[in-house]
CSV table of C-alpha atoms in Angstrom, one decimal:
chain,number,residue,atom,x,y,z
I,1,MET,CA,0.0,0.0,0.0
I,2,VAL,CA,1.3,3.5,-0.9
I,3,TYR,CA,0.5,6.1,1.8
I,4,GLN,CA,-0.4,9.5,0.5
I,5,PRO,CA,-1.3,12.8,2.2
I,6,ALA,CA,-5.0,13.4,2.7
I,7,ALA,CA,-6.8,14.9,-0.3
I,8,GLY,CA,-6.1,18.6,-0.5
I,9,ALA,CA,-3.2,18.4,1.9
I,10,ARG,CA,0.5,18.5,1.1
I,11,ASP,CA,3.9,18.0,2.7
I,12,LEU,CA,6.6,20.6,2.8
I,13,LEU,CA,10.1,19.1,2.3
I,14,PRO,CA,13.2,20.9,3.8
I,15,LEU,CA,13.9,22.9,0.7
I,16,ASP,CA,10.2,23.9,0.5
I,17,VAL,CA,10.4,25.0,4.1
I,18,ALA,CA,13.6,27.0,3.5
I,19,GLN,CA,11.9,28.9,0.6
I,20,LYS,CA,8.7,29.5,2.6
I,21,ARG,CA,10.7,30.8,5.5
I,22,TRP,CA,12.7,33.1,3.2
I,23,ILE,CA,9.4,34.8,2.3
I,24,GLU,CA,7.9,34.8,5.8
I,25,ASP,CA,11.1,36.2,7.4
I,26,ARG,CA,11.2,39.2,5.1
I,27,LEU,CA,7.5,39.9,5.7
I,28,GLN,CA,8.0,39.6,9.4
I,29,GLN,CA,10.8,42.1,9.4
I,30,VAL,CA,8.6,44.6,7.7
I,31,PHE,CA,5.7,44.0,10.2
I,32,HIS,CA,8.1,44.6,13.1
I,33,ARG,CA,9.5,47.8,11.6
I,34,TRP,CA,5.9,49.1,11.4
I,35,GLY,CA,5.2,48.3,15.0
I,36,TYR,CA,3.1,45.2,14.6
I,37,HIS,CA,3.1,42.3,17.0
I,38,ARG,CA,2.4,38.6,16.3
I,39,ILE,CA,-0.8,37.0,17.4
I,40,ILE,CA,-1.6,33.2,17.2
I,41,THR,CA,-5.2,32.1,17.3
I,42,SER,CA,-6.7,28.7,17.4
I,43,THR,CA,-6.8,26.6,14.2
I,44,LEU,CA,-10.1,25.1,15.4
I,45,GLU,CA,-13.0,27.5,16.1
I,46,ARG,CA,-16.7,27.4,16.7
I,47,MET,CA,-18.7,27.6,13.5
I,48,ASP,CA,-20.5,30.8,14.6
I,49,THR,CA,-17.2,32.5,15.1
I,50,LEU,CA,-15.9,31.4,11.7
I,51,MET,CA,-19.0,32.4,9.8
I,52,ALA,CA,-18.7,36.0,11.1
I,53,GLY,CA,-22.5,36.7,11.1
I,54,GLU,CA,-23.0,34.8,7.7
I,55,ALA,CA,-20.3,36.9,6.0
I,56,ILE,CA,-18.4,33.6,5.3
I,57,GLN,CA,-20.4,30.9,3.5
I,58,ARG,CA,-20.8,27.7,5.6
I,59,HIS,CA,-20.0,25.3,2.7
I,60,LYS,CA,-16.5,26.8,2.4
I,61,VAL,CA,-15.6,25.8,5.9
I,62,ILE,CA,-14.1,22.3,6.6
I,63,GLN,CA,-16.4,21.3,9.5
I,64,LEU,CA,-15.7,18.9,12.4
I,65,GLN,CA,-17.8,17.6,15.3
I,66,ASN,CA,-16.7,17.2,18.9
I,67,GLY,CA,-18.1,14.9,21.6
I,68,GLN,CA,-20.5,17.5,22.8
I,69,ASP,CA,-22.2,17.9,19.4
I,70,GLU,CA,-20.7,21.4,19.1
I,71,GLU,CA,-20.2,22.6,15.6
I,72,LEU,CA,-16.5,23.3,15.0
I,73,GLY,CA,-14.5,24.1,11.9
I,74,LEU,CA,-11.0,24.8,10.6
I,75,ARG,CA,-10.4,28.5,10.1
I,76,PRO,CA,-10.8,29.6,6.4
I,77,GLU,CA,-9.2,32.9,7.2
I,78,LEU,CA,-7.7,34.7,10.2
I,79,THR,CA,-9.6,38.0,10.6
I,80,ALA,CA,-12.7,36.6,12.3
I,81,SER,CA,-10.6,34.6,14.8
I,82,ILE,CA,-8.5,37.7,15.6
I,83,ALA,CA,-11.6,39.8,16.1
I,84,ARG,CA,-13.0,37.2,18.5
I,85,THR,CA,-9.7,37.0,20.4
I,86,VAL,CA,-9.2,40.8,20.7
I,87,VAL,CA,-12.7,41.6,22.1
I,88,THR,CA,-12.8,38.6,24.5
I,89,ARG,CA,-9.2,38.2,25.6
I,90,MET,CA,-7.8,41.7,25.3
I,91,ALA,CA,-10.7,43.7,26.8
I,92,GLU,CA,-8.4,46.1,28.6
I,93,ALA,CA,-6.2,46.7,25.5
I,94,THR,CA,-5.5,50.3,24.4
I,95,TYR,CA,-6.1,51.1,20.8
I,96,PRO,CA,-4.9,51.1,18.1
I,97,GLN,CA,-3.8,47.5,18.2
I,98,ARG,CA,-1.3,46.5,15.5
I,99,LEU,CA,-1.3,42.7,15.1
I,100,TYR,CA,0.2,40.3,12.5
I,101,TYR,CA,-0.1,36.7,11.8
I,102,ASN,CA,1.7,33.9,9.9
I,103,ALA,CA,-0.4,30.8,9.8
I,104,ASN,CA,-2.2,28.1,7.8
I,105,VAL,CA,-5.9,28.3,6.8
I,106,PHE,CA,-8.2,25.7,5.4
I,107,ARG,CA,-11.0,26.0,2.8
I,108,ARG,CA,-13.3,23.4,1.3
I,109,ASN,CA,-13.1,23.4,-2.4
I,110,TRP,CA,-16.0,22.0,-4.5
I,111,GLU,CA,-14.2,21.9,-7.8
I,112,LYS,CA,-14.0,18.5,-9.3
I,113,ARG,CA,-10.3,18.6,-10.0
I,114,HIS,CA,-8.4,15.7,-8.3
I,115,ASN,CA,-6.6,16.5,-5.0
I,116,GLN,CA,-7.6,20.2,-5.2
I,117,GLN,CA,-5.6,22.2,-2.5
I,118,GLN,CA,-7.5,22.8,0.7
I,119,GLU,CA,-4.7,24.0,3.0
I,120,TYR,CA,-3.0,27.4,2.4
I,121,TYR,CA,-0.4,29.6,4.1
I,122,GLN,CA,-1.0,33.3,4.8
I,123,ALA,CA,0.8,36.2,6.4
I,124,GLY,CA,-1.1,39.5,7.1
I,125,VAL,CA,-2.0,42.2,9.5
I,126,GLU,CA,-5.0,43.7,11.3
I,127,LEU,CA,-5.0,47.3,12.4
I,128,LEU,CA,-7.8,47.6,15.1
I,129,GLY,CA,-9.3,50.6,16.8
I,130,ALA,CA,-8.4,53.1,14.1
I,131,ASP,CA,-10.4,54.5,11.1
I,132,GLY,CA,-10.0,57.4,8.7
I,133,LEU,CA,-7.6,58.4,6.0
I,134,LEU,CA,-4.3,57.7,7.9
I,135,ALA,CA,-5.3,54.2,9.0
I,136,ASN,CA,-6.3,53.3,5.5
I,137,ALA,CA,-3.1,54.7,4.0
I,138,GLU,CA,-0.9,52.9,6.6
I,139,VAL,CA,-2.2,49.5,5.7
I,140,LEU,CA,-2.0,50.1,1.9
I,141,LEU,CA,1.6,51.5,2.2
I,142,LEU,CA,2.5,48.6,4.4
I,143,VAL,CA,1.4,46.2,1.6
I,144,ALA,CA,3.7,48.1,-0.7
I,145,ASN,CA,6.6,47.9,1.8
I,146,CYS,CA,6.1,44.1,2.1
I,147,LEU,CA,6.3,43.5,-1.7
I,148,GLU,CA,9.3,45.9,-1.9
I,149,ALA,CA,11.0,43.7,0.7
I,150,LEU,CA,10.5,40.7,-1.5
I,151,ASP,CA,11.8,42.7,-4.5
I,152,LEU,CA,8.5,41.8,-6.3
I,153,ARG,CA,8.0,43.6,-9.6
I,154,GLY,CA,5.0,44.0,-11.9
I,155,TRP,CA,2.2,44.1,-9.4
I,156,GLN,CA,-0.8,46.4,-9.1
I,157,LEU,CA,-3.1,47.5,-6.3
I,158,ILE,CA,-6.8,47.2,-7.2
I,159,LEU,CA,-8.7,49.5,-4.9
I,160,GLY,CA,-12.5,49.5,-4.3
I,161,GLU,CA,-14.9,50.8,-1.7
I,162,ALA,CA,-17.4,48.3,-0.4
I,163,GLY,CA,-19.6,50.9,1.3
I,164,ILE,CA,-20.0,52.9,-2.0
I,165,THR,CA,-20.6,49.8,-4.0
I,166,LYS,CA,-23.2,48.4,-1.6
I,167,SER,CA,-25.1,51.7,-1.4
I,168,LEU,CA,-25.2,52.0,-5.2
I,169,LEU,CA,-26.7,48.5,-5.3
I,170,ASP,CA,-29.5,49.6,-3.0
I,171,ALA,CA,-31.2,51.3,-6.0
I,172,PHE,CA,-32.0,47.8,-7.5
I,173,PRO,CA,-35.1,45.7,-6.5
I,174,ALA,CA,-34.4,43.5,-3.5
I,175,ASN,CA,-35.5,40.3,-5.4
I,176,ILE,CA,-32.8,40.8,-8.0
I,177,LYS,CA,-30.1,42.7,-6.2
I,178,SER,CA,-28.0,39.6,-5.6
I,179,GLU,CA,-28.0,38.7,-9.3
I,180,VAL,CA,-26.9,42.3,-10.2
I,181,ARG,CA,-24.2,42.0,-7.5
I,182,ASN,CA,-22.9,38.7,-8.8
I,183,ALA,CA,-22.9,39.9,-12.4
I,184,ILE,CA,-20.9,43.0,-11.5
I,185,ALA,CA,-18.5,41.0,-9.3
I,186,ASN,CA,-17.8,38.6,-12.2
I,187,LEU,CA,-17.8,41.5,-14.8
I,188,ASP,CA,-20.5,39.6,-16.6
I,189,ARG,CA,-22.0,42.1,-19.0
I,190,VAL,CA,-24.1,39.5,-20.9
I,191,THR,CA,-26.0,38.4,-17.8
I,192,LEU,CA,-26.4,42.0,-16.7
I,193,ASP,CA,-28.0,43.0,-20.0
I,194,THR,CA,-30.6,40.1,-19.7
I,195,LEU,CA,-31.8,40.9,-16.2
I,196,PRO,CA,-35.4,42.3,-16.0
I,197,LEU,CA,-34.5,45.9,-15.2
I,198,SER,CA,-35.8,49.3,-16.3
I,199,GLU,CA,-33.7,51.1,-18.8
I,200,GLU,CA,-32.6,53.5,-16.1
I,201,LEU,CA,-31.4,50.7,-13.9
I,202,HIS,CA,-29.7,48.9,-16.8
I,203,GLN,CA,-27.8,52.2,-17.4
I,204,ARG,CA,-26.9,52.4,-13.8
I,205,ALA,CA,-25.7,48.8,-13.7
I,206,ARG,CA,-23.5,49.4,-16.8
I,207,ILE,CA,-21.9,52.4,-15.2
I,208,MET,CA,-21.2,50.4,-12.1
I,209,LEU,CA,-19.6,47.6,-14.3
I,210,ASP,CA,-17.4,50.2,-15.9
I,211,LEU,CA,-16.2,51.9,-12.6
I,212,ARG,CA,-12.7,50.6,-13.1
I,213,GLY,CA,-9.5,52.1,-14.4
I,214,ASN,CA,-7.6,55.4,-13.9
I,215,SER,CA,-8.6,56.9,-10.6
I,216,ALA,CA,-9.5,60.3,-12.0
I,217,ASP,CA,-11.8,58.9,-14.6
I,218,VAL,CA,-13.5,56.5,-12.2
I,219,LEU,CA,-14.1,59.2,-9.6
I,220,GLN,CA,-15.6,61.4,-12.3
I,221,LYS,CA,-17.9,58.6,-13.4
I,222,VAL,CA,-19.2,57.8,-10.0
I,223,SER,CA,-19.7,61.5,-9.2
I,224,SER,CA,-22.0,61.7,-12.3
I,225,LEU,CA,-24.5,59.3,-10.5
I,226,ASP,CA,-27.2,60.7,-8.3
I,227,LEU,CA,-25.4,60.4,-4.9
I,228,ASP,CA,-26.9,61.2,-1.5
I,229,ALA,CA,-24.8,63.0,1.2
I,230,ASP,CA,-23.4,59.8,2.7
I,231,GLN,CA,-22.3,58.5,-0.7
I,232,GLN,CA,-20.7,61.8,-1.7
I,233,ALA,CA,-18.8,61.9,1.6
I,234,ALA,CA,-17.5,58.3,1.0
I,235,VAL,CA,-16.4,59.3,-2.6
I,236,ASN,CA,-14.7,62.4,-1.2
I,237,ASN,CA,-12.8,60.2,1.4
I,238,LEU,CA,-11.8,57.8,-1.3
I,239,LYS,CA,-10.5,60.7,-3.4
I,240,SER,CA,-8.4,61.9,-0.5
I,241,LEU,CA,-6.9,58.4,0.0
I,242,VAL,CA,-6.1,58.1,-3.7
I,243,GLU,CA,-4.4,61.5,-3.8
I,244,LEU,CA,-2.3,60.5,-0.7
I,245,LEU,CA,-1.3,57.1,-2.2
I,246,GLU,CA,-0.5,58.5,-5.6
I,247,SER,CA,1.6,61.2,-4.0
I,248,GLU,CA,3.8,58.5,-2.5
I,249,GLY,CA,4.3,56.9,-5.9
I,250,LYS,CA,4.8,53.5,-4.3
I,251,PHE,CA,2.7,51.4,-6.7
I,252,SER,CA,0.5,51.3,-9.8
I,253,LEU,CA,-3.1,52.0,-8.6
I,254,ILE,CA,-6.3,50.9,-10.4
I,255,LEU,CA,-9.6,52.2,-8.9
I,256,ASP,CA,-12.3,49.6,-9.2
I,257,LEU,CA,-15.7,50.3,-7.7
I,258,SER,CA,-17.0,47.0,-9.2
I,259,LEU,CA,-14.7,45.1,-6.8
I,260,ILE,CA,-16.8,42.9,-4.6
I,261,GLN,CA,-15.1,40.4,-2.2
I,262,THR,CA,-16.5,37.0,-1.6
I,263,ILE,CA,-16.2,37.5,2.2
I,264,ASP,CA,-19.0,40.0,3.0
I,265,TYR,CA,-17.9,41.7,6.2
I,266,TYR,CA,-16.2,44.7,4.5
I,267,THR,CA,-17.7,48.1,5.1
I,268,GLY,CA,-15.2,50.5,3.5
I,269,ILE,CA,-12.2,50.3,1.2
I,270,VAL,CA,-11.4,46.8,-0.2
I,271,PHE,CA,-8.4,45.9,-2.3
I,272,GLU,CA,-6.5,43.2,-4.1
I,273,VAL,CA,-2.8,42.9,-4.9
I,274,VAL,CA,-2.4,41.5,-8.4
I,275,SER,CA,0.7,40.3,-10.1
I,276,ASP,CA,0.9,40.3,-13.9
I,277,THR,CA,3.4,37.6,-14.8
I,278,GLU,CA,3.8,36.7,-18.4
I,279,GLY,CA,0.4,38.1,-19.2
I,280,GLN,CA,-1.3,36.0,-16.5
I,281,ALA,CA,-3.0,37.8,-13.6
I,282,LEU,CA,-2.6,36.3,-10.1
I,283,VAL,CA,-4.1,37.6,-6.9
I,284,LEU,CA,-1.4,37.6,-4.3
I,285,GLY,CA,-3.4,39.1,-1.5
I,286,ARG,CA,-6.5,41.0,-0.5
I,287,GLY,CA,-8.0,43.0,2.3
I,288,GLY,CA,-10.1,45.9,3.4
I,289,ARG,CA,-12.0,47.7,6.1
I,290,TYR,CA,-14.5,46.0,8.4
I,291,ASP,CA,-15.9,48.4,11.0
I,292,ARG,CA,-18.7,46.2,12.3
I,293,LEU,CA,-17.0,42.8,12.5
I,294,LEU,CA,-15.7,43.1,16.1
I,295,GLY,CA,-19.1,44.1,17.3
I,296,LEU,CA,-20.4,40.6,16.5
I,297,TYR,CA,-18.1,39.2,19.2
I,298,HIS,CA,-18.0,42.0,21.7
I,299,PRO,CA,-20.0,41.2,24.9
I,300,GLN,CA,-21.8,44.6,24.7
I,301,GLY,CA,-21.9,44.6,20.9
I,302,GLN,CA,-19.5,47.5,20.7
I,303,ASN,CA,-18.2,48.2,17.2
I,304,ILE,CA,-14.5,48.7,16.9
I,305,PRO,CA,-13.1,49.8,13.5
I,306,GLY,CA,-10.6,47.5,11.8
I,307,ILE,CA,-8.7,47.1,8.6
I,308,GLY,CA,-6.2,44.5,7.4
I,309,PHE,CA,-4.9,42.3,4.6
I,310,GLU,CA,-3.6,38.9,3.9
I,311,LEU,CA,-0.8,37.8,1.5
I,312,SER,CA,-0.8,34.3,0.1
I,313,ILE,CA,2.6,32.7,0.8
I,314,ASP,CA,1.7,30.0,-1.7
I,315,ASP,CA,1.1,32.5,-4.5
I,316,LEU,CA,4.1,34.6,-3.6
I,317,TYR,CA,6.2,31.5,-3.8
I,318,GLN,CA,4.8,30.8,-7.3
I,319,VAL,CA,5.7,34.2,-8.5
I,320,LEU,CA,9.2,34.3,-6.9
I,321,ALA,CA,10.1,30.8,-7.9
I,322,SER,CA,11.1,31.8,-11.4
I,323,SER,CA,13.2,34.8,-10.2
I,324,GLN,CA,15.9,32.7,-8.5
I,325,GLN,CA,15.6,34.9,-5.4
I,326,LEU,CA,14.4,32.0,-3.3
I,327,PRO,CA,17.1,29.6,-1.7
I,328,GLN,CA,18.0,26.9,-4.1
I,329,SER,CA,19.3,24.6,-1.4
I,330,ILE,CA,18.9,23.9,2.3
I,331,PRO,CA,21.5,25.5,4.6
I,332,ALA,CA,24.7,23.4,4.9
I,333,SER,CA,26.2,22.5,8.3
I,334,ASN,CA,29.4,24.3,9.2
I,335,TRP,CA,31.0,21.4,11.0
I,336,LEU,CA,30.9,17.6,11.2
I,337,VAL,CA,32.4,16.4,14.5
I,338,VAL,CA,33.7,12.8,14.5
I,339,PRO,CA,34.9,10.9,17.6
I,340,GLU,CA,37.9,8.9,16.5
I,341,ASP,CA,37.0,6.0,18.8
I,342,GLN,CA,34.5,5.0,21.4
I,343,ASN,CA,36.6,6.6,24.2
I,344,ALA,CA,36.2,10.0,22.4
I,345,ASP,CA,32.4,10.0,22.3
I,346,ALA,CA,31.9,12.2,25.4
I,347,ALA,CA,34.7,14.6,24.3
I,348,ALA,CA,33.2,14.8,20.8
I,349,PHE,CA,29.7,15.8,22.2
I,350,ALA,CA,31.4,18.4,24.4
I,351,TYR,CA,33.4,19.8,21.5
I,352,ALA,CA,30.2,20.0,19.3
I,353,GLN,CA,28.4,21.8,22.0
I,354,LYS,CA,31.2,24.3,22.4
I,355,LEU,CA,30.9,25.1,18.7
I,356,ARG,CA,27.1,25.4,18.9
I,357,ASP,CA,27.5,27.9,21.8
I,358,SER,CA,29.0,30.5,19.5
I,359,ALA,CA,27.3,33.9,19.6
I,360,HIS,CA,26.5,33.4,15.9
I,361,LEU,CA,24.5,30.5,14.5
I,362,VAL,CA,26.8,27.6,13.9
I,363,ARG,CA,25.3,24.4,12.4
I,364,VAL,CA,27.1,21.3,13.8
I,365,GLU,CA,26.5,17.7,13.1
I,366,MET,CA,27.8,14.7,14.9
I,367,ASP,CA,29.0,11.6,13.0
I,368,LEU,CA,27.0,8.7,14.5
I,369,GLY,CA,29.4,5.9,13.6
I,370,GLY,CA,29.4,3.0,11.2
I,371,ARG,CA,31.5,4.7,8.5
I,372,ASP,CA,35.2,4.8,7.7
I,373,ALA,CA,37.2,8.0,7.2
I,374,GLU,CA,36.7,8.1,3.4
I,375,GLU,CA,32.9,7.6,3.7
I,376,ILE,CA,32.8,10.4,6.3
I,377,ARG,CA,34.6,12.7,3.9
I,378,ASN,CA,32.3,11.8,1.1
I,379,TYR,CA,29.3,12.5,3.3
I,380,ALA,CA,30.7,15.9,4.2
I,381,ARG,CA,31.3,16.8,0.5
I,382,ASP,CA,27.8,15.6,-0.5
I,383,ARG,CA,26.3,17.8,2.2
I,384,SER,CA,28.6,20.8,1.6
I,385,ILE,CA,29.9,20.7,5.1
I,386,ALA,CA,32.8,23.1,5.4
I,387,GLN,CA,35.0,21.5,8.1
I,388,ILE,CA,35.5,18.2,9.9
I,389,ALA,CA,36.7,18.1,13.5
I,390,TRP,CA,38.3,14.7,14.4
I,391,ILE,CA,38.2,14.3,18.2
I,392,ASN,CA,40.5,12.0,20.0
I,393,SER,CA,39.9,10.6,23.5
I,394,ASP,CA,41.5,13.5,25.4
I,395,GLY,CA,39.3,16.0,23.5
I,396,THR,CA,42.0,17.3,21.2
I,397,PRO,CA,40.6,18.2,17.8
I,398,THR,CA,42.2,17.7,14.4
I,399,ILE,CA,40.6,20.2,12.0
I,400,GLU,CA,40.2,19.2,8.3
I,401,ALA,CA,38.8,21.5,5.6
I,402,VAL,CA,36.5,19.6,3.3
I,403,ARG,CA,37.6,19.8,-0.4
């Protein structure tokens, strides 16, 4: 019998881990420089936590059952779990809270392809207890800084505003609003044109579908609609954010007010990071503002503003793999310590520990016996080990450089 990983799962071999860590370490350094602190939440959560007030569809969660018939699931994303943790475990915290994570998530996939992936790795941040222009700008500029740290080229930021988009959809009849929403989200002009709408609403839907492109053009188009005071204020806030971001010149920005995320807890700006590699677009990360999510978990229902993003480690790896930036081999040991006979075993372990106690990281392997001197040298060459320390019974080393 051949044993394989569970369907949708995968194993990471040492080189895979080294490459994954290369990405994660650079992102973590950026998070630290911006004053963010790591949080680790439970992989297993109650279903009512994971679904975030129906914002996350039940069928996308891998569900489990415990002995008490309590509905549990594996987290499909981190934001809901962090929101639950902050309001229940950090009640006395001062705001803003700057938190980051680096973790695996699980999503049930219903596609019929064999062994479709269901476990993913993400890194991201949540900025809690702050709203307004500066908080939005911080998170978007932090995204840019992360991708700069990876020396990633050819990416764009697609920026939308969920509050504006949802309010524009309110003009459509309730019984057909979800169909209009889905057609716009999927840029499906054919379906949109076949929906039973008045000519005025068809025109509005077409305008919404075309609210994508150069920021000045999109802002002009949306301003041509009949906006109420709240909608106009949201457009003005978006305009201020775009002007601030474009003044920084950190990235290529596309404004897209047809951008609708599949997770439905966003209340303000939403965004995607898209890489255009050899003409193929790949979404590397996404995020947005969610000012009512924490209130779902707060004991008194208090709303606390929040904004965050996640970057897909798997997709970043896919883009970076062709650039030769990632490690191409696992780190080699610096030393191989060899006891010359059984009487030297204790002395060899002591010498190896002395090397490991260096102020700098020194990788030291012990030879575990059963090989002659030439086999030991061949092993060191195969593993790119720099030096062999032959230890005699009184602890005296003979150092040999491996060639």
